[in-house]
Each structure stands twice: as C-alpha cells, then as structure tokens.
Tab-separated table of C-alpha atoms in Angstrom:
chain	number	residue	atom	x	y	z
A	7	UNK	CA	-94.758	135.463	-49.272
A	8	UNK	CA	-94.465	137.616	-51.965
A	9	UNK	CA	-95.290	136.004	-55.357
A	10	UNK	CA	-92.407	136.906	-57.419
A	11	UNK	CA	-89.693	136.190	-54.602
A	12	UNK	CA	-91.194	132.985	-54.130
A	13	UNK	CA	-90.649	131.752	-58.139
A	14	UNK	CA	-87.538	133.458	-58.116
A	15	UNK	CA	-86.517	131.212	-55.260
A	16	UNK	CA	-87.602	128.151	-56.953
A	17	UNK	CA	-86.170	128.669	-60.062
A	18	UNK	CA	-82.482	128.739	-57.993
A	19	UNK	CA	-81.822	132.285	-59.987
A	20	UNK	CA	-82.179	135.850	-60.146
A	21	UNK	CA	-83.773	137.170	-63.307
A	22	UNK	CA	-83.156	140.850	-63.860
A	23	UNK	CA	-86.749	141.686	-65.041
A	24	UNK	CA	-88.423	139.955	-62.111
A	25	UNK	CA	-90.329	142.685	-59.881
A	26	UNK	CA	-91.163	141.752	-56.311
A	27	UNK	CA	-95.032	141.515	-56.422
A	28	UNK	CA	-96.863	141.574	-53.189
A	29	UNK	CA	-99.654	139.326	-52.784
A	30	UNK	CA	-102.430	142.527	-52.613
A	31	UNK	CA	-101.012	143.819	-55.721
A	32	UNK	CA	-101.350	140.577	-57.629
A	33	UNK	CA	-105.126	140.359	-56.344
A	34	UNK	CA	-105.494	144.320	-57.999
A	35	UNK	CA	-103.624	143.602	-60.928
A	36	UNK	CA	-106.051	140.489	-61.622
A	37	UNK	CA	-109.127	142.364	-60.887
A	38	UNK	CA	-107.900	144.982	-62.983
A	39	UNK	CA	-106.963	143.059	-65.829
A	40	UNK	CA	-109.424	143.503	-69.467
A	41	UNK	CA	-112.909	141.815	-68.207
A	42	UNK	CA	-113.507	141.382	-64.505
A	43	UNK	CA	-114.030	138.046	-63.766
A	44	UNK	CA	-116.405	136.557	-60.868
A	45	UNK	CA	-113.621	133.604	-60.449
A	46	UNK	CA	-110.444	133.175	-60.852
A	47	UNK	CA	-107.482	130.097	-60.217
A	48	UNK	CA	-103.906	130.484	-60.705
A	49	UNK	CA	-101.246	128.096	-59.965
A	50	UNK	CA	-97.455	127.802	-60.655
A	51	UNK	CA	-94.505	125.822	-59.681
A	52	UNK	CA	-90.750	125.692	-60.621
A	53	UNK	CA	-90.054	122.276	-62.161
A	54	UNK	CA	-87.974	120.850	-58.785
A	55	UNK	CA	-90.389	123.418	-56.789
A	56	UNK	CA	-92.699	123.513	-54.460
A	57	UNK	CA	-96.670	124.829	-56.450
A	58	UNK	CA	-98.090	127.995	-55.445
A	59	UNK	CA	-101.822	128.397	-55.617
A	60	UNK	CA	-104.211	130.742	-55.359
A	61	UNK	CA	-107.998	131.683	-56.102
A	62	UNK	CA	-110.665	134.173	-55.449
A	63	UNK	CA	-113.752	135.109	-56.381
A	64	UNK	CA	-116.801	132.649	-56.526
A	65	UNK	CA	-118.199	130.107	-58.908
A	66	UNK	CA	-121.560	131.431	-59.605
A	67	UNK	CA	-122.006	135.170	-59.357
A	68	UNK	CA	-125.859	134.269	-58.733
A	69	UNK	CA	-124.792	131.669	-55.939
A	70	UNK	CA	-122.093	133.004	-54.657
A	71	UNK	CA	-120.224	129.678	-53.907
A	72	UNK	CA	-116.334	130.823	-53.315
A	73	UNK	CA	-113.402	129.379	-55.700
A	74	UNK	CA	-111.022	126.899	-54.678
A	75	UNK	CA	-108.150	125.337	-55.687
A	76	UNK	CA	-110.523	122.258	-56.534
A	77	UNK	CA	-113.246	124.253	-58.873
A	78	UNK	CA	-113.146	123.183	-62.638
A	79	UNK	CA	-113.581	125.584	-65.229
A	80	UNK	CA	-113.778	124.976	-68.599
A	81	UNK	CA	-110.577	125.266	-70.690
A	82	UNK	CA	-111.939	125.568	-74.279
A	83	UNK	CA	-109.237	125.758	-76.602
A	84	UNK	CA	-106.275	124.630	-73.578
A	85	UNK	CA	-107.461	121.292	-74.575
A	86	UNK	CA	-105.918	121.320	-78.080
A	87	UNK	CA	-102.330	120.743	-76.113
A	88	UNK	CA	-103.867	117.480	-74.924
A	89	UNK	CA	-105.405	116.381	-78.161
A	90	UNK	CA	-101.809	117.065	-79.817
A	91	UNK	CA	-100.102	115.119	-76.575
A	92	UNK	CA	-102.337	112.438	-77.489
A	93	UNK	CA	-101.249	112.085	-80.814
A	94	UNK	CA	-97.631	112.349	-79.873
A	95	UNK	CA	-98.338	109.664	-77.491
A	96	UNK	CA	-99.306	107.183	-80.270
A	97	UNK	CA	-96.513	108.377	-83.005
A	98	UNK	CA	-94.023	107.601	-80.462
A	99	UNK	CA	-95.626	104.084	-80.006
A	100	UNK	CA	-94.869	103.863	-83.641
A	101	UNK	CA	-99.129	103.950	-84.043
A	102	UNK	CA	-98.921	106.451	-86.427
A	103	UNK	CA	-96.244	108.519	-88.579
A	104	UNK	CA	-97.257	112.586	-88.195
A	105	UNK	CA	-96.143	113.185	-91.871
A	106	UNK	CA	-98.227	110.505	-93.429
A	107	UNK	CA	-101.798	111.924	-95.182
A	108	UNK	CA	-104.747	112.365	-93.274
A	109	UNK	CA	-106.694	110.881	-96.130
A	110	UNK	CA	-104.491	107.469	-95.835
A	111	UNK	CA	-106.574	107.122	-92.761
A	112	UNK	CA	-109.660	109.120	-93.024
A	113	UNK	CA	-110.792	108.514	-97.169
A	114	UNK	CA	-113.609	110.680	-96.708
A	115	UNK	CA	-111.029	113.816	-96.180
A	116	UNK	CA	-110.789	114.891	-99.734
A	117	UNK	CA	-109.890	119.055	-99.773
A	118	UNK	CA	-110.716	121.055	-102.907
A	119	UNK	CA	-109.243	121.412	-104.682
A	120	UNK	CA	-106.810	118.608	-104.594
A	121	UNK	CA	-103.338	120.234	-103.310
A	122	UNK	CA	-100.378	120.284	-104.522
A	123	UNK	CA	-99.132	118.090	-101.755
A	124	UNK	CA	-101.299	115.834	-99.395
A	125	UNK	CA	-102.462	117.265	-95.898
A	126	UNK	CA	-100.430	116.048	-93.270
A	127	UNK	CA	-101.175	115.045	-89.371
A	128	UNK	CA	-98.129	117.697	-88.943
A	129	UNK	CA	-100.182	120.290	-90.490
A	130	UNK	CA	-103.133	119.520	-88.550
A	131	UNK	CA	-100.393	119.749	-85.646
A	132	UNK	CA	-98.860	123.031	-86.323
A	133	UNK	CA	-101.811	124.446	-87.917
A	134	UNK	CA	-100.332	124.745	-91.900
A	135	UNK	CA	-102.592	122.327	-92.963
A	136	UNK	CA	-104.490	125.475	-94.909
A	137	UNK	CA	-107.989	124.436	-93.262
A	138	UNK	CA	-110.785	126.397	-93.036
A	139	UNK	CA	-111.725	127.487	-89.273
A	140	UNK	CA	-115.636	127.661	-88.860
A	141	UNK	CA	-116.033	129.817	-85.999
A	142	UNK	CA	-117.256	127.379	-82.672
A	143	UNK	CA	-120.282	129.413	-82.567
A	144	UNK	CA	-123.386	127.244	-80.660
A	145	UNK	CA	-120.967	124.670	-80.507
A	146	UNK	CA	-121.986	123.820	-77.145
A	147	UNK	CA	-125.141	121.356	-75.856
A	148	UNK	CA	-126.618	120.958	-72.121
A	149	UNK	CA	-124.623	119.403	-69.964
A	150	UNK	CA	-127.657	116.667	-68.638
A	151	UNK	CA	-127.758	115.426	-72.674
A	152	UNK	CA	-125.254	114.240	-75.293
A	153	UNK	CA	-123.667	115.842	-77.651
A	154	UNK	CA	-122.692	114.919	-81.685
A	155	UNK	CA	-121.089	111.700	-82.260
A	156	UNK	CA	-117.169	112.914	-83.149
A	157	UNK	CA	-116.609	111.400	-86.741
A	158	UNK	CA	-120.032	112.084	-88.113
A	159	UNK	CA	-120.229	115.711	-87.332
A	160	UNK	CA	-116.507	116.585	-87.910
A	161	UNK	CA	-117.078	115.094	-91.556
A	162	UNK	CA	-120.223	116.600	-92.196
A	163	UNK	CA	-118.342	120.236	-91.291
A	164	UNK	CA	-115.175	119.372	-93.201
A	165	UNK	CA	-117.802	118.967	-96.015
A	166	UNK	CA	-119.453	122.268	-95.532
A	167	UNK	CA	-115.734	123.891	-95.742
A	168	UNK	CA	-113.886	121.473	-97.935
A	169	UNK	CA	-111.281	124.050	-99.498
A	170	UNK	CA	-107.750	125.020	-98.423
A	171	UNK	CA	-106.649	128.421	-98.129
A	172	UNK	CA	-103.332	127.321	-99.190
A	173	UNK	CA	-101.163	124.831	-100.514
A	174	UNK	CA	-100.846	122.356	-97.389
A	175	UNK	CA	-96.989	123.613	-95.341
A	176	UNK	CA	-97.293	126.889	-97.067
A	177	UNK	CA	-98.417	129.270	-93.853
A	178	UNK	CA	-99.778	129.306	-90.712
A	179	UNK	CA	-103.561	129.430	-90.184
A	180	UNK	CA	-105.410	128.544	-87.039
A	181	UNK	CA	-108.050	125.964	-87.223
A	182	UNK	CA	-110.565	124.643	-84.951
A	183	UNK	CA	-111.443	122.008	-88.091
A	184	UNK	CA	-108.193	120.826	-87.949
A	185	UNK	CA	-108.199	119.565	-84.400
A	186	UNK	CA	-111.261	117.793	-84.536
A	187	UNK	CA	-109.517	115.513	-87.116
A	188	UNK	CA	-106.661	115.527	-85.242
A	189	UNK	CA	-109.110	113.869	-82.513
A	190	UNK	CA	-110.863	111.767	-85.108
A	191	UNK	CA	-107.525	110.170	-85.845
A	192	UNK	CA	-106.758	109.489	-82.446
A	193	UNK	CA	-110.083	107.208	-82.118
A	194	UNK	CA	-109.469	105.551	-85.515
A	195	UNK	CA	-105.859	104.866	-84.401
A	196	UNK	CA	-106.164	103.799	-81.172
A	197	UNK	CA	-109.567	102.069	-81.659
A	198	UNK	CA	-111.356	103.893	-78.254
A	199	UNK	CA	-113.357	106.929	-78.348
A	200	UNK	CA	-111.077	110.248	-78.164
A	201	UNK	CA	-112.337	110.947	-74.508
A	202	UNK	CA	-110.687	108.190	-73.475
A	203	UNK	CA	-108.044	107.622	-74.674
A	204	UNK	CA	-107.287	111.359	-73.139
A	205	UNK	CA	-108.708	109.806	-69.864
A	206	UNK	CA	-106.499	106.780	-69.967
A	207	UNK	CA	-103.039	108.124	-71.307
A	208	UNK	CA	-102.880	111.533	-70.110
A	209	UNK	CA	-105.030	112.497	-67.531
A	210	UNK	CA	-105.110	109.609	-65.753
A	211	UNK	CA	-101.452	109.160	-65.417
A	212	UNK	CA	-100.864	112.299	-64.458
A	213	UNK	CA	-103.085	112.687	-61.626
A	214	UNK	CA	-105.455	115.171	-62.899
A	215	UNK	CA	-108.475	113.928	-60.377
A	216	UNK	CA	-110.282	116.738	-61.689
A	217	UNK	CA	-110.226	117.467	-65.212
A	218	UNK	CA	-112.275	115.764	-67.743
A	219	UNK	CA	-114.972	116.086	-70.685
A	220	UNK	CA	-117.935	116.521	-67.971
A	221	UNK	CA	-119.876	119.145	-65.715
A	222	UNK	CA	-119.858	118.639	-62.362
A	223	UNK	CA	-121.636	120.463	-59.203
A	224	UNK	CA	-118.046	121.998	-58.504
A	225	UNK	CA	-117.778	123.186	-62.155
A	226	UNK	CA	-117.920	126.977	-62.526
A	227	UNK	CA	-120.631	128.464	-63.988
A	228	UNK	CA	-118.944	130.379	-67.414
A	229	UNK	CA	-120.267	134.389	-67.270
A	230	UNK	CA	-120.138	137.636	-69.755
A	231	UNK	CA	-119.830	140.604	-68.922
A	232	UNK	CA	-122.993	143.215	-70.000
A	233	UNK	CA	-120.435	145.835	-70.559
A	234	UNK	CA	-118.159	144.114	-72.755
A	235	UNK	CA	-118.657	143.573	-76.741
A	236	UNK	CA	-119.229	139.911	-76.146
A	237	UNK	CA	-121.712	140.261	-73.362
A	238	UNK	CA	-123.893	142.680	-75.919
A	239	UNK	CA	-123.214	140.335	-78.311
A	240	UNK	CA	-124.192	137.522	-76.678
A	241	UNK	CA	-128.185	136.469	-77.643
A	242	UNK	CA	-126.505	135.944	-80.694
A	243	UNK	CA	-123.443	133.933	-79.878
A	244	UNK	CA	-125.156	131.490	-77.639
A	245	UNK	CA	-128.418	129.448	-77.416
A	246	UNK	CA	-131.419	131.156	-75.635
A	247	UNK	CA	-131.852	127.600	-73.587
A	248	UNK	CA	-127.792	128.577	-72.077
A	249	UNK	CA	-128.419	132.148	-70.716
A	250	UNK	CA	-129.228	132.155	-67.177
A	251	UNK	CA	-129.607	135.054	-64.626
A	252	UNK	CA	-127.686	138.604	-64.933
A	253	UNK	CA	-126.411	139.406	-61.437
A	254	UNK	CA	-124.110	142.486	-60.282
A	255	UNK	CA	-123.172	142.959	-64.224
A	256	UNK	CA	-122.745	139.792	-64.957
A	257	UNK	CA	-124.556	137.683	-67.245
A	258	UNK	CA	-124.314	133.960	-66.014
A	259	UNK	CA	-124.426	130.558	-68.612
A	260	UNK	CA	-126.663	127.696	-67.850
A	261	UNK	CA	-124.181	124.403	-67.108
A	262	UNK	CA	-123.256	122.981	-70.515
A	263	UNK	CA	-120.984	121.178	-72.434
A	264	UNK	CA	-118.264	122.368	-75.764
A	265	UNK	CA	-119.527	120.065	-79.179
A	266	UNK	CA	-116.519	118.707	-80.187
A	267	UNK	CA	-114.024	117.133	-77.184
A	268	UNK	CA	-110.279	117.283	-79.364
A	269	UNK	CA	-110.788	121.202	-80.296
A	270	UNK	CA	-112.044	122.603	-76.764
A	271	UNK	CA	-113.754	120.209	-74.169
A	272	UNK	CA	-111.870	119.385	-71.146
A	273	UNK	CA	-112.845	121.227	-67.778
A	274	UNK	CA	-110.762	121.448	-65.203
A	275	UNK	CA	-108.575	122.747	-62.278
A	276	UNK	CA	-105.842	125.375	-62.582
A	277	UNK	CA	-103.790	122.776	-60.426
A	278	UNK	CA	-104.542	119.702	-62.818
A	279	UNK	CA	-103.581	122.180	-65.553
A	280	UNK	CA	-99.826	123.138	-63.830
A	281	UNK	CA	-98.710	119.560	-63.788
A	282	UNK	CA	-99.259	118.700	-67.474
A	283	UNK	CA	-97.314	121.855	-68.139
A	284	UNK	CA	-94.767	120.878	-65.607
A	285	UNK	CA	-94.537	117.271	-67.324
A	286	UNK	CA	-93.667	119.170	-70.593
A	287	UNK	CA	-90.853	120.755	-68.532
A	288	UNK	CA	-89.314	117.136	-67.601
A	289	UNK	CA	-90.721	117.701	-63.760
A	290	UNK	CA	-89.842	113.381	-63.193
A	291	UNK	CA	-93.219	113.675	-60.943
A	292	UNK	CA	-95.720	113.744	-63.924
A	293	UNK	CA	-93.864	111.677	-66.757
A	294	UNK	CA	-95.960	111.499	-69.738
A	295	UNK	CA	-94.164	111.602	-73.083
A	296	UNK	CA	-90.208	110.966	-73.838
A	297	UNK	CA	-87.438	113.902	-73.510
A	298	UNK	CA	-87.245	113.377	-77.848
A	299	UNK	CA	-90.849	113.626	-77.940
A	300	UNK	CA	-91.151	116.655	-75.515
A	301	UNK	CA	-88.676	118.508	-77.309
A	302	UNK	CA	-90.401	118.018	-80.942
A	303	UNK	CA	-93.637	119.369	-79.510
A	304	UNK	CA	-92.041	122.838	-78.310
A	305	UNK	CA	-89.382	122.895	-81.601
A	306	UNK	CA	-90.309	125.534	-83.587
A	307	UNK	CA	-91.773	124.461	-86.753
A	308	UNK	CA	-91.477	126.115	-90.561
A	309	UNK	CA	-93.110	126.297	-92.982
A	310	UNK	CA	-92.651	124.439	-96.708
A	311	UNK	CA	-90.029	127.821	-97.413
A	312	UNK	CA	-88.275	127.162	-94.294
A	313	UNK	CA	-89.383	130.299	-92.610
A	314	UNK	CA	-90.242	129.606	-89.162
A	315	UNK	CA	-93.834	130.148	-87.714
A	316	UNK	CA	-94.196	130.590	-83.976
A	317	UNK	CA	-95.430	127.040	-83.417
A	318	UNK	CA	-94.411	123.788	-81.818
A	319	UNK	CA	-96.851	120.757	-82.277
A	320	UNK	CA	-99.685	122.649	-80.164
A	321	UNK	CA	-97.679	125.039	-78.486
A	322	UNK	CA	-97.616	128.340	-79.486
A	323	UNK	CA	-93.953	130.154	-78.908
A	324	UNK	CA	-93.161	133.881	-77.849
A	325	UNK	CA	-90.762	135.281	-75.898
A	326	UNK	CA	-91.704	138.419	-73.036
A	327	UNK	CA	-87.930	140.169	-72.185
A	328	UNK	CA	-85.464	137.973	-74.336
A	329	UNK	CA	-87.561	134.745	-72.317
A	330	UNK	CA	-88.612	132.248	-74.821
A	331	UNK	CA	-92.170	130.800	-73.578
A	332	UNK	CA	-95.124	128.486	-74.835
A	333	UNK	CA	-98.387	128.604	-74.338
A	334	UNK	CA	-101.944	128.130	-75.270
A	335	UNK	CA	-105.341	130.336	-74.487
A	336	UNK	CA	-108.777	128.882	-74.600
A	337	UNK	CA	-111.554	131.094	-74.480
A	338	UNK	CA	-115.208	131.135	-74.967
A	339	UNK	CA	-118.490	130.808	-73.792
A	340	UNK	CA	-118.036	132.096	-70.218
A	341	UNK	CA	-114.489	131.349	-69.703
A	342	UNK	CA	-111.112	132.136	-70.233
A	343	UNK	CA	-107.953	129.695	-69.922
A	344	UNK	CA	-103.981	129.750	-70.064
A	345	UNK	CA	-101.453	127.775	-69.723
A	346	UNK	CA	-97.515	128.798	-70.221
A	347	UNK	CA	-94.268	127.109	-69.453
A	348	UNK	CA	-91.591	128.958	-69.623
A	349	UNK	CA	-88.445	126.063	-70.653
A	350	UNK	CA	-85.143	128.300	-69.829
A	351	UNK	CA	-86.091	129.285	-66.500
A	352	UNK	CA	-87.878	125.861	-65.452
A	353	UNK	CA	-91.625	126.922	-64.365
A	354	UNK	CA	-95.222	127.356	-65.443
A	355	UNK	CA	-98.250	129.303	-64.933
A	356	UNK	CA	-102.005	128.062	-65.153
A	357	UNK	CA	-104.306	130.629	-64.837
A	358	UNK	CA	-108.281	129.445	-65.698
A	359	UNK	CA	-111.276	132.248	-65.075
A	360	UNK	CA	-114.775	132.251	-65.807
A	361	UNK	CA	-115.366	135.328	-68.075
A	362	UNK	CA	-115.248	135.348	-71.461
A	363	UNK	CA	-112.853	138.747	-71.996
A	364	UNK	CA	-110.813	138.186	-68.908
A	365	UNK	CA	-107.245	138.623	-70.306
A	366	UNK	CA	-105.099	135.737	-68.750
A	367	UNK	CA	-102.013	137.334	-69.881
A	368	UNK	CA	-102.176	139.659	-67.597
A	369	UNK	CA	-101.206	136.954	-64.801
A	370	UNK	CA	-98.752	134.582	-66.833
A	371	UNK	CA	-97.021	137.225	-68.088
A	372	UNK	CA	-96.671	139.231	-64.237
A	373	UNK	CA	-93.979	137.604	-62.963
A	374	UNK	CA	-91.174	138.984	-65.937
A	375	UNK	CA	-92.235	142.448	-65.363
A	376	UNK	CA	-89.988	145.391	-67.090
C-alpha cells in the first residue's frame, strides 16, 4: 500500500500537500537522504489507526544481521522527551512545582554569577535556564562496565561550567547540562535512581518491551561514515577502545553505553518510540500523563519578554506547510533518532538509524510533501 495513502486514510482526511509515495520511492528517498545509513526503522500510526512499520538495512555492517521491527538503536538526545515526561509525571502528583528553584532542592547548584532571578525546573524544561552546554564528547563507557554515578558527575560538570549565559527566562539556549539536572531532580524527588523511575512510570506502562538504558545482542551497532566530516573526525570524537572494524565505507562502534541516562541514554525500537508519541496525542491505548498535562508540554513557551521560543516542555515546535508539529532529534555516536507528532492531523512518525549524519527529516517530514 502506498505510504502516503495509507496515513491519509487513517487520519479520516485529505490534506492538500500529501503526495502519494510508493513504497520503492520511500526506500530511495531514505537511502538517498544526507548520510547513508546501514539500518534503518520507521514507524507511524494515526492516533485511532492502525501502525505502519518498516525497516531495512542490517544491524552491523560487519555482521550483516538484517533490521527488524524489534532492533534497538540508541536514541541519544530522543530521551530528553522522557526525562521531561518524567518530571511532568511527578509535578502533576503535586511532587514538585516546575517554577520553584533548582537550588531549593539541589544546594550545591549555585550559578555565577548569582542571577537576577533563580533558575527554574521550567528553564531546565524549555531550555532558558541560560546553562552552559559542554559538548557530550567521550561521554560514552563500554557497555559490559558501569558508567558515572548521576549526581556526582553532573555536579562536578556544573562546577566546571558554573556561569549563565543569561539572565535565567531571558532566551533560548540548548543544554545538555540542563537535563542531567533535570534527571538529578527526578531521583532526589522521587527517591529511586532516574533509570527507574523512567522504567517504572513510563516505559513500563506503556509497553515499551524494548527500550531501556542497556545494550543488548539485538542492539544495533552505531556506524560513521568515512566520507562524512564526522567519520574523518572521528579518532577524535570517540575513544580508541569504541572504534571497531571499517566495512563497505563504514566505520562501525564497539557496543557501548551514553554517560549520563536523563540527557541521551535510552535505546530502543522505532515501534516503542511511536506509542509514547502517540500517548502525547491522547491515543487512550498508551495513557501516560493527563490531557492538562499533555497540553502544557506541547504549549509554546516564552520567554521573560513574552516573546515566544519554539519550545514546549521538551518538545521542540515547527510547522512544514501551515502544519504545526513537535519533535525531538537525538544524534551521536553512531546513530541518529526522531520522533514527531504532528497534533492537528492526529499521527506520528519514529524514525531511528544507525549513522551518525543520517538526516531523519528526510522521512518525518515525507509524508507533507509540496
């Protein structure tokens, strides 16, 4: 069935932009999109739909095993809308208030110099908190050993990059930093290590069999490409213990793990990944947080000027055609991740690869074609 017919059906209307995709031209168009990718999963469903799925390629461009609808990949920065889920999961159980100070809860978060007005968990949220973001480089260890202990090492890098860019509200600024003590909280708070607490209130009710913060056999093996900037850039972006064999252009990474869970950790299927967007759509098959609570995370935030800046609480926002969307992209490493829902029209895309460059939007985006 052709791809865009099929969404088109579920979504019970006729968007003018749609094109009619066949199912051979979607395979080109993905092979063709910025970075080749050994691997690739998509999946997508309307909200009262029936999911479409599809894969090719194969896990390991050394082994050759062949993608599935049940091979993990690692998400990398995807996971932030989890980490911010989970926080909206324990405001809303009246744990914590999201404007109250991070340093009413963490003392030891003290920016320089002192702002004008405190940091807030809503800045953390919507990323106006005016945070440094040290760049995840070698933030990765082997997947057979452990990695830092959460509070300790997200302290000791807060204190390596102590001062705000800005006045806390003032303007948007992405930070990695910020998430980790947006996952620091969440253990504090809820008294159980981040991980699960994840596990236990969002993954778990959900369904998602196959996501989590661990490497399994299934678990794609992440890949750069030789040709690409990152792939020459590589021996120094990654530990020499993580490169592994170069095969057909390809250079493959050893099975490992992302330092820091809240910011970038989970791994998981494209499938797993569809029904937390569809439970952000209201699909009553995957309930996770209330209709209010739903709504704040994809309600476009401002800043302290009232200007607004292109965030929810996690969610970036865009629009392709007049079509308001919101997404995230995680990238890094060996992978490449997406996820966007798409609110007025009632579906979502999940699209997870395992090359660093791949560009995802090339896929979520395909279905609203000019």
């Amino acid at each position: 069935m052709r791809l865009v017919a099929f969404l088109a059906l579920l979504t019970g209307c006729s968007h003018t932009r749609l094109e009619h995709v066949a199912p051979e031209t979607f395979e080109a168009r993905a092979r063709g999109a910025s970075g080749a990718t050994p691997g690739l999963s998509v999946a997508a469903a309307h909200v009262n739909g029936e999911r479409y799925g599809w894969s090719f390629g194969v896990r390991s461009a050394s082994q050759k095993h062949t993608v599935d609808a049940g091979t993990p990949f690692l998400w990398f920065s995807v996971t932030k809308l989890f980490t911010s889920a989970a926080m909206l999961h324990l405001a809303e159980a009246e744990e914590i208030d999201l404007d109250s100070p991070v340093a009413d809860h963490l003392p030891w978060f003290q920016p320089r110099p002192a702002p004008a007005r405190p940091v807030t968990i809503r800045h953390l949220l919507n990323h106006t908190s005016g945070l440094a973001n040290p760049l995840p480089l070698r933030w990765i260890h082997a997947a057979d050993e452990p990695g830092p202990t959460l509070e300790p090492w997200t302290r000791e890098l807060f204190e390596e990059h102590p001062r705000l860019s800005c006045t806390p509200g003032e303007k948007y600024a992405y930070s990695n930093l910020g998430y980790l003590l947006i996952g620091v909280l969440i253990q504090k708070v809820s008294g159980v290590p981040f991980e699960t607490y994840v596990e236990r209130h969002l993954l778990t009710p959900l369904g998602m069999q196959l996501t989590g913060f661990r490497h399994t056999p299934l678990t794609a093996a992440g890949h750069t490409s030789r040709f690409s900037a990152i792939g020459l850039a590589e021996p120094f972006l990654v530990q020499k213990w993580a490169r592994g064999e170069v095969t057909n252009g390809y250079a493959e990474l050893k099975p490992f793990l992302v330092d820091g869970a809240p910011y970038g950790g989970l791994a998981g299927t494209a499938d797993d990944l569809l029904s937390f967007g569809l439970a952000f759509l209201g699909d009553a098959r995957y309930p996770l947080l209330s209709k209010a609570a739903r709504a704040a995370a994809l309600e476009e935030q401002r800043n302290s000027a009232g200007k607004p800046i292109r965030m929810g609480l996690g969610w970036h926002l865009d629009e392709a055609d007049g079509v308001p969307y919101a997404y995230h992209v995680g990238g890094g490493a060996g992978y490449k991740a997406e996820l966007r829902i798409y609110p007025t029209l009632g579906y979502a895309v999940a699209v997870v690869a395992n090359e660093t460059s791949f560009s995802t939007d090339e896929i979520t985006s395909l279905i609203l074609q000019p």
